[in-house]
XYZ file of C-alpha atoms in Angstrom:
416
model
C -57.485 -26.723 -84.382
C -59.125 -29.203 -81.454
C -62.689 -28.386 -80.651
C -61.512 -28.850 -76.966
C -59.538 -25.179 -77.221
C -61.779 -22.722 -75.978
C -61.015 -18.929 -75.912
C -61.845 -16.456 -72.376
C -61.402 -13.188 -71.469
C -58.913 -12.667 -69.259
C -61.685 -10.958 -66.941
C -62.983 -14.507 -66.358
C -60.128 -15.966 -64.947
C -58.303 -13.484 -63.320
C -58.657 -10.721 -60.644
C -56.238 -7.476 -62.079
C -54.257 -5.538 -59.171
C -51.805 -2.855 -59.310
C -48.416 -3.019 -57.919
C -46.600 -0.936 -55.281
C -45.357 2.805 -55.703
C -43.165 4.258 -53.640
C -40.207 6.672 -53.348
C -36.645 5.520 -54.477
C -35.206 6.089 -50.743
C -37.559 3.042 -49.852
C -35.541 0.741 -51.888
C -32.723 -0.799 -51.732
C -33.213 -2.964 -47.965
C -36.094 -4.889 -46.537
C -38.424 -7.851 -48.374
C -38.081 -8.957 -51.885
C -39.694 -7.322 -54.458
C -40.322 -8.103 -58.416
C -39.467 -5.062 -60.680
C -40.173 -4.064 -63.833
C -36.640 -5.970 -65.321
C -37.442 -8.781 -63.561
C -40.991 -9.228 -65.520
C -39.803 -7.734 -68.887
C -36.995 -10.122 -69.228
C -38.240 -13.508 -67.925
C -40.947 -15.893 -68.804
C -41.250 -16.852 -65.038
C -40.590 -15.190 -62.049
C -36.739 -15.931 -60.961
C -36.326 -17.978 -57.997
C -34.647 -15.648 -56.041
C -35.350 -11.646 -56.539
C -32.627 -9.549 -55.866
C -34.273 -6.302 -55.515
C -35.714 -5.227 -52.025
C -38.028 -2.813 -50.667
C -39.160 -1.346 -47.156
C -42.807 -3.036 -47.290
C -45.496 -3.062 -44.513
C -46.805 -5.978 -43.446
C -50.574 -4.539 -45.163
C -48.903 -3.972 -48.834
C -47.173 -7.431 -48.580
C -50.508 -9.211 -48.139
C -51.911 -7.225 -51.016
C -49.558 -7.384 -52.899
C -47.781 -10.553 -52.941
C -46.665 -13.130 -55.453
C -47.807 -16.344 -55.471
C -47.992 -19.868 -57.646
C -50.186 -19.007 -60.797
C -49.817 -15.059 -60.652
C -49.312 -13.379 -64.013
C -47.432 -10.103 -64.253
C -47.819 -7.757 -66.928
C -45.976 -4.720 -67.990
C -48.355 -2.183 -68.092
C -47.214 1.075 -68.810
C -43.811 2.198 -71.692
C -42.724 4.795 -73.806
C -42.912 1.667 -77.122
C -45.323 -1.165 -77.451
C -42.915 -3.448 -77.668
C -42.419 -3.081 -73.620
C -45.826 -3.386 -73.021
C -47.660 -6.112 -72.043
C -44.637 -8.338 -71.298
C -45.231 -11.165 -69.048
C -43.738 -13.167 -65.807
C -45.531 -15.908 -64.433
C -45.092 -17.242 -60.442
C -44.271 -21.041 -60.341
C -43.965 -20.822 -56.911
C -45.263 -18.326 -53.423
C -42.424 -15.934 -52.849
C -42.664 -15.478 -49.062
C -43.030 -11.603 -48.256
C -42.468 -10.471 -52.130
C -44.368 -7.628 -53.406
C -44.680 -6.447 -56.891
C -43.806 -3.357 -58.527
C -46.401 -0.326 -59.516
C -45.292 -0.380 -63.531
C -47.134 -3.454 -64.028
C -50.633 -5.568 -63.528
C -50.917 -8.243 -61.334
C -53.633 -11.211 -62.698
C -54.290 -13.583 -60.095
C -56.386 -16.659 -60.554
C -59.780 -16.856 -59.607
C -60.992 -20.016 -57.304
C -62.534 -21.615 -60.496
C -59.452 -20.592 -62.922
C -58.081 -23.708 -64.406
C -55.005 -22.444 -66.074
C -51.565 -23.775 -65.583
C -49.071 -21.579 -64.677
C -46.174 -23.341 -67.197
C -48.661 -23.017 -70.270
C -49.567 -19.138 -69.121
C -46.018 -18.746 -68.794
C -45.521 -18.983 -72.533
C -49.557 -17.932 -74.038
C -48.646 -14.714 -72.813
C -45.257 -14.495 -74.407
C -46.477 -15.805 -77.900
C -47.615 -14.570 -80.964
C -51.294 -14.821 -80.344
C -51.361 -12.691 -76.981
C -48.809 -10.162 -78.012
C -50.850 -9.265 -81.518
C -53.644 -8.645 -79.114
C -51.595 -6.140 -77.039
C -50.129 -4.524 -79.996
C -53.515 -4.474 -81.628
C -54.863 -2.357 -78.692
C -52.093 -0.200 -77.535
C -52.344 1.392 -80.879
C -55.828 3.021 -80.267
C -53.542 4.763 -77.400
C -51.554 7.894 -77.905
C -49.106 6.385 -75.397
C -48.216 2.145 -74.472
C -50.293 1.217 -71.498
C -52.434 -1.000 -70.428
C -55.651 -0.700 -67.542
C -58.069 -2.940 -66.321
C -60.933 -2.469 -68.572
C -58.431 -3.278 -71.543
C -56.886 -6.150 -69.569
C -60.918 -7.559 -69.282
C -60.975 -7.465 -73.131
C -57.911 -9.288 -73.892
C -58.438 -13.174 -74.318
C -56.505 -16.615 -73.652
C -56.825 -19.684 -75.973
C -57.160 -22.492 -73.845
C -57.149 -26.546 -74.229
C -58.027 -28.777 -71.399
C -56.010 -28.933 -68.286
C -54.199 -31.704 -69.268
C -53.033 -30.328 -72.239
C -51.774 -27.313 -70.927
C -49.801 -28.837 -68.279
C -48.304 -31.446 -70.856
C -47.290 -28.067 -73.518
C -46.019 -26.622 -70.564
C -43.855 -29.303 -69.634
C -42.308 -29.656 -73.142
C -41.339 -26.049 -73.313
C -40.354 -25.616 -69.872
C -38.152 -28.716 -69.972
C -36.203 -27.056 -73.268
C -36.207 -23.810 -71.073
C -34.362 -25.419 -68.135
C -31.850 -27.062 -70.050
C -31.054 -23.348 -71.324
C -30.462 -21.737 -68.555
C -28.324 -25.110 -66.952
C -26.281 -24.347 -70.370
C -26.214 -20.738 -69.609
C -25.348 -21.349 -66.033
C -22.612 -24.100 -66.699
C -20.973 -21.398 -69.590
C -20.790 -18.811 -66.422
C -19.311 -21.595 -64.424
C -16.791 -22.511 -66.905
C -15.699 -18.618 -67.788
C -15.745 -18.149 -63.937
C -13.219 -20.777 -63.591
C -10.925 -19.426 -66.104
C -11.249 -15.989 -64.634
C -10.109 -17.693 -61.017
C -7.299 -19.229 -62.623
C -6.186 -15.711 -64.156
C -6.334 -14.048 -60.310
C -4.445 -16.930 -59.204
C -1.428 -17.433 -61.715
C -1.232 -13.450 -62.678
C -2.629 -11.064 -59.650
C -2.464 -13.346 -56.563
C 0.566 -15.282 -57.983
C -0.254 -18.110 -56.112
C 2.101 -20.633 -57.623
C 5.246 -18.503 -57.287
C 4.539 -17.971 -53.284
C 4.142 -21.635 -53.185
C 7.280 -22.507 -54.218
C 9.191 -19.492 -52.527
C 7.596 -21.056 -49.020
C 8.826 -24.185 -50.300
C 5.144 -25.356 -50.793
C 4.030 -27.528 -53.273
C 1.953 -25.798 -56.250
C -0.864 -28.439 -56.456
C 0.021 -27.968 -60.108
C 1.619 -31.366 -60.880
C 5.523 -31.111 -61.657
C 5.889 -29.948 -65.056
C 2.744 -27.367 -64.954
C 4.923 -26.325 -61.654
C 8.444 -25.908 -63.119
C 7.476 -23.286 -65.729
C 6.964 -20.795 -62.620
C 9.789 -18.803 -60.890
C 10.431 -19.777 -57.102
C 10.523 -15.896 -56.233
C 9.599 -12.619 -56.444
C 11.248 -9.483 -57.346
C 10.333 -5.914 -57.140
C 9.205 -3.997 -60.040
C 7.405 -0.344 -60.601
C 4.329 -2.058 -59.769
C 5.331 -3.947 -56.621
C 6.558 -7.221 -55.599
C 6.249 -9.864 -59.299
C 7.069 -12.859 -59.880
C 11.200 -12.981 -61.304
C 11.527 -12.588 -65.179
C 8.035 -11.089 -65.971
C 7.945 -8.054 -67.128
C 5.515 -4.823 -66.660
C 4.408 -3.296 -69.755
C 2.087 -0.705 -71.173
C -1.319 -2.425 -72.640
C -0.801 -0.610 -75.694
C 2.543 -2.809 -76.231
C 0.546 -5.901 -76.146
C -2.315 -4.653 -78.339
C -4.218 -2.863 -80.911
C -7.623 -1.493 -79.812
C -8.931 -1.110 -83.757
C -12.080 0.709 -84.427
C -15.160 -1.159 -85.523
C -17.496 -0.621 -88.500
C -21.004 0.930 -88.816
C -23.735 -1.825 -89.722
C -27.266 -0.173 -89.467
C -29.657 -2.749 -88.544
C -31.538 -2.205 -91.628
C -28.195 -2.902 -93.709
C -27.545 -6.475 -91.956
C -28.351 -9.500 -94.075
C -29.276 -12.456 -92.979
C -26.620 -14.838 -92.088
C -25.236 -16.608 -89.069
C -22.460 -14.024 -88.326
C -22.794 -12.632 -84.866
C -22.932 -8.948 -84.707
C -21.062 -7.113 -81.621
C -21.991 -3.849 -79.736
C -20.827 -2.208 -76.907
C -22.851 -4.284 -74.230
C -22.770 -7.587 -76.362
C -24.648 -9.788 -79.274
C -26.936 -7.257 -80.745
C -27.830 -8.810 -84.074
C -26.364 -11.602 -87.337
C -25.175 -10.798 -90.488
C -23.984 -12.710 -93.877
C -20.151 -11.563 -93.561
C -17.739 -11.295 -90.698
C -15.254 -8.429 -90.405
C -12.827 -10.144 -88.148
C -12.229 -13.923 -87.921
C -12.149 -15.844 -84.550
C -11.896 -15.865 -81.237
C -11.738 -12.332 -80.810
C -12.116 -9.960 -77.625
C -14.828 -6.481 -78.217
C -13.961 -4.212 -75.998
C -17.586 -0.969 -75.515
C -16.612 2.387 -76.421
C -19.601 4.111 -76.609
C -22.954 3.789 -74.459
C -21.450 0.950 -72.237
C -17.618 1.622 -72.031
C -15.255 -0.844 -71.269
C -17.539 -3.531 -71.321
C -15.195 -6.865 -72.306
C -16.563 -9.481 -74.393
C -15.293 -13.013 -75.480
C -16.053 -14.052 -78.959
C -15.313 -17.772 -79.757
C -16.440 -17.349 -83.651
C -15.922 -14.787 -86.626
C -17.844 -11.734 -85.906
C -18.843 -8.091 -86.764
C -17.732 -5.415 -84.652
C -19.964 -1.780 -85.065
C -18.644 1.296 -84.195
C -19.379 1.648 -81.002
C -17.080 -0.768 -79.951
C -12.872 -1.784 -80.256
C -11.818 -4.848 -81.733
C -8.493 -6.702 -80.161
C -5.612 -7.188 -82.347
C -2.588 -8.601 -80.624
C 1.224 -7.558 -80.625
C 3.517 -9.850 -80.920
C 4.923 -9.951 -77.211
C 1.870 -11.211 -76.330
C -0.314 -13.294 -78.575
C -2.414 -15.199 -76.006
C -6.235 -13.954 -76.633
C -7.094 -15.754 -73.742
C -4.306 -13.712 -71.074
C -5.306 -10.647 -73.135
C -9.387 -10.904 -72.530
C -8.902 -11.276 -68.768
C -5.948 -8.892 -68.319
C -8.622 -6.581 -69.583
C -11.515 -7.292 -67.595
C -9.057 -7.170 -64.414
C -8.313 -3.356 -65.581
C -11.192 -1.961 -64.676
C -11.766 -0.214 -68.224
C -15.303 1.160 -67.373
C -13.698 3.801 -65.108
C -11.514 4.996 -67.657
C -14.984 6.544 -69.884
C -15.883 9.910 -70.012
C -19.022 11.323 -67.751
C -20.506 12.709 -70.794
C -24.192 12.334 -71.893
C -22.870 9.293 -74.520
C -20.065 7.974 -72.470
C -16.704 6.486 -74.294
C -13.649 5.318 -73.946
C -10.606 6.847 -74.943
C -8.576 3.675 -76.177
C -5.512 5.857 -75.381
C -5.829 5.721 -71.762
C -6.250 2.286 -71.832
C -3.111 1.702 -73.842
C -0.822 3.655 -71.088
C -2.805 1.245 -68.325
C 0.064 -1.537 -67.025
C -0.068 -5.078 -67.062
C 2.298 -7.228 -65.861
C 3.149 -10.262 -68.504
C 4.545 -13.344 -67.653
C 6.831 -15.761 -69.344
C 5.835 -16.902 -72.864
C 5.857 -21.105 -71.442
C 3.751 -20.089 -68.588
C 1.150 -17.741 -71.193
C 1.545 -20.813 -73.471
C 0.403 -23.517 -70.383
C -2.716 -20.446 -69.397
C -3.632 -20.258 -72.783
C -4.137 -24.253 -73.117
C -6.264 -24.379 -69.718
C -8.046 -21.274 -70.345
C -8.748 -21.633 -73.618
C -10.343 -25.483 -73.090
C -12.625 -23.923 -70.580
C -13.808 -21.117 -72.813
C -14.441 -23.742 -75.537
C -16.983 -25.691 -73.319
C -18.273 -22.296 -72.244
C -18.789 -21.523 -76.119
C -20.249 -25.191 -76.379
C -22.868 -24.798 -73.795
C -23.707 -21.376 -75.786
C -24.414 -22.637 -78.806
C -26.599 -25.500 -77.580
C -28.735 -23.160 -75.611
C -29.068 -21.053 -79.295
C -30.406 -24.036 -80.825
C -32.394 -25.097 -77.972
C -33.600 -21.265 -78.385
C -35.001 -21.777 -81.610
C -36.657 -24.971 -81.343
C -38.469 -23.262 -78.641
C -39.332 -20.168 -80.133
C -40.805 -22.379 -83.618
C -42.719 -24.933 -80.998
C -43.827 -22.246 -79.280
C -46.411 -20.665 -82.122
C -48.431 -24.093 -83.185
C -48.224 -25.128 -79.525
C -50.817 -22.439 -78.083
C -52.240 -22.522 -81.110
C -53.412 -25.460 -81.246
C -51.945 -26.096 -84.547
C -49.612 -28.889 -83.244
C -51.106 -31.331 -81.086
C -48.966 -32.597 -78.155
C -50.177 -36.250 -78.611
C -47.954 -35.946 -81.194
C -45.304 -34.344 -79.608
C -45.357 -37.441 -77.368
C -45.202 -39.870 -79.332
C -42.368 -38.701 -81.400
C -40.128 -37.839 -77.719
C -41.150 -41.836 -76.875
C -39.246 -42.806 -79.771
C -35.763 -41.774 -78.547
């Protein structure tokens, strides 16, 4: 490692301040406020916090958030909660911060960069030295005197600000991935409300409007509507029961002690929740939550495991476009339909007597084409950010370590 790295107590650079308590009717209205979530899930402090709170004009100079600030978790039921960090790029105007976590704000002479902070504290050195400590607890937390005994590696300001760069440049072009695959899925999901619930098309050409649709993407449409149990629908479509366009089958137990490594995603209720060597369903494939987060609809572009707390999508034959079928089933509403029990669920029978009006098999066929291009590029963007993941997460280590000198780093990005 450099002789230029130095290691401080965090005591020495920072000043430690606890957040802001108050009741839950407080919340809700008035100035922005950084919460627990917002710290435990993000290297940096989002750029706009959506969570507000009825502050006084004394707590919000006390306790605000500005450029350098470093928020830790410090109080949880596991360790692995504790001592999670957000750093401030930026002053949030009127933002205070919430009472479940420490404050450490630079001192005059600090010379730390916020970017490098931003991922020291979320590496493998800092977190070993949380872990390390909360263990002489009988329960995860985290005070000041501890805080004053924790320690930062450090390498001249220069070289902080040039790690931080090259991490926080992969880390943007994640989330522009992330935000462009919302995008894309958004735009599918617009195209679904306007074809199948607005039936946009079909009232253009009754009005004698033009779709906007070109002519042959227009002709597959009727020119008018005709009633039906469920209201006015477009002519020749049909209103059936879900549960004659699909199968909701059961998924399979997969403890995450019996999952092998492999590069098979693995599908709860509420999403991704692990890999595995073998795939129990081949893709694209819709999960739809049964348990713990009911009705919760996911797209999967690839082969994937499905555990039991979730349905799997099999199609009938009147309807064998995935792509109608995933958004047909977000647009039911299926969280509703599960049980207010202490483990909610979803009883896959009530979702099979839900209707659905289906259109004609050319215009399912033309949705299916669109929709499906979109979700590829959506699936695109995901898999870039993965791999952009991982180069992160294997810089990350020998960056703050020291181990892998950014000179280098340089000098091999110059080469492009």
């Amino acid at each position: 490692m450099s002789t230029e790295w130095r290691e401080v107590t965090l005591d020495c650079l920072y000043e430690f301040s606890s957040g802001l308590s108050k009741p839950r009717t407080e919340f809700g209205t008035g100035f922005p406020f950084l919460s627990f979530k917002d710290v435990f899930d993000n290297y940096f402090v989002p750029r706009e916090l959506k969570e507000r709170v009825r502050s006084t004009e004394q707590e919000r100079r006390a306790l605000s958030v500005k450029r350098g600030d470093v928020f830790l978790t410090r109080t949880s039921e596991t360790v692995d909660e504790l001592g999670m960090s957000c750093v401030a790029l930026r002053d949030i105007p009127d933002a205070t911060f919430n009472g479940f976590t420490k404050r450490l704000r630079p001192r005059p002479d600090a010379r730390v960069a916020p970017e490098y902070a931003g991922y020291y504290f979320r590496g493998p050195e800092f977190r070993s030295q949380v872990y390390a400590m909360s263990s002489l607890s009988t329960r995860a937390s985290l005070n000041s005197e501890m805080l004053s005994r924790l320690t930062i590696r450090l390498p001249s300001t220069p070289v902080q600000e040039r790690i931080g760069a090259v991490l926080k440049a992969l880390d943007d072009k994640i989330d522009l991935n992330r935000r462009m695959s919302e995008t894309l899925e958004a735009m599918a999901q617009a195209l679904f409300k306007s074809w199948f619930v607005d039936f946009e098309p079909v009232r253009a050409k009754a009005a004698g409007y033009n779709t906007g649709l070109g002519v042959s993407l227009g002709a597959v449409f009727p020119a008018e509507l005709a009633e039906s149990d469920v209201g006015e629908i477009p002519a020749g479509w049909l209103v059936q029961e879900i549960g004659d366009l699909l199968e909701l089958a059961y998924g399979k137990a997969l403890r995450a002690e019996d999952r092998k490594i492999g590069t098979v995603p693995v599908y709860g209720s509420n999403g991704q929740v692990g890999w595995h060597d073998q795939r129990l369903v081949s893709g694209p494939g819709i999960v739809v939550g049964r348990k713990g987060n009911p009705g919760v609809v996911t797209w999967v572009p690839t082969d994937f495991f499905p555990i039991d707390t979730t349905f799997f999508v099999i199609p009938k034959l009147d309807c064998r476009s995935l792509e109608f079928l995933f958004f047909a089933l977000q647009d039911q509403g299926l969280s509703a339909l599960g049980a207010d029990s202490a483990v909610p669920g979803v009883n896959r029978n009530l979702i099979y007597q839900s209707k659905q009006i289906l259109p004609s098999p050319r215009v399912l066929e033309e949705f299916s084409r669109i929709a499906g291009s979109l979700l590829d590029r959506s699936r695109e963007c995901v898999a870039e950010a993965q791999v952009l993941g991982a180069l992160r997460d294997a810089l990350l280590p020998g960056l703050i370590s020291g181990d892998l000198m950014i000179d280098r780093m340089s000098t091999l990005g110059g080469r492009g």
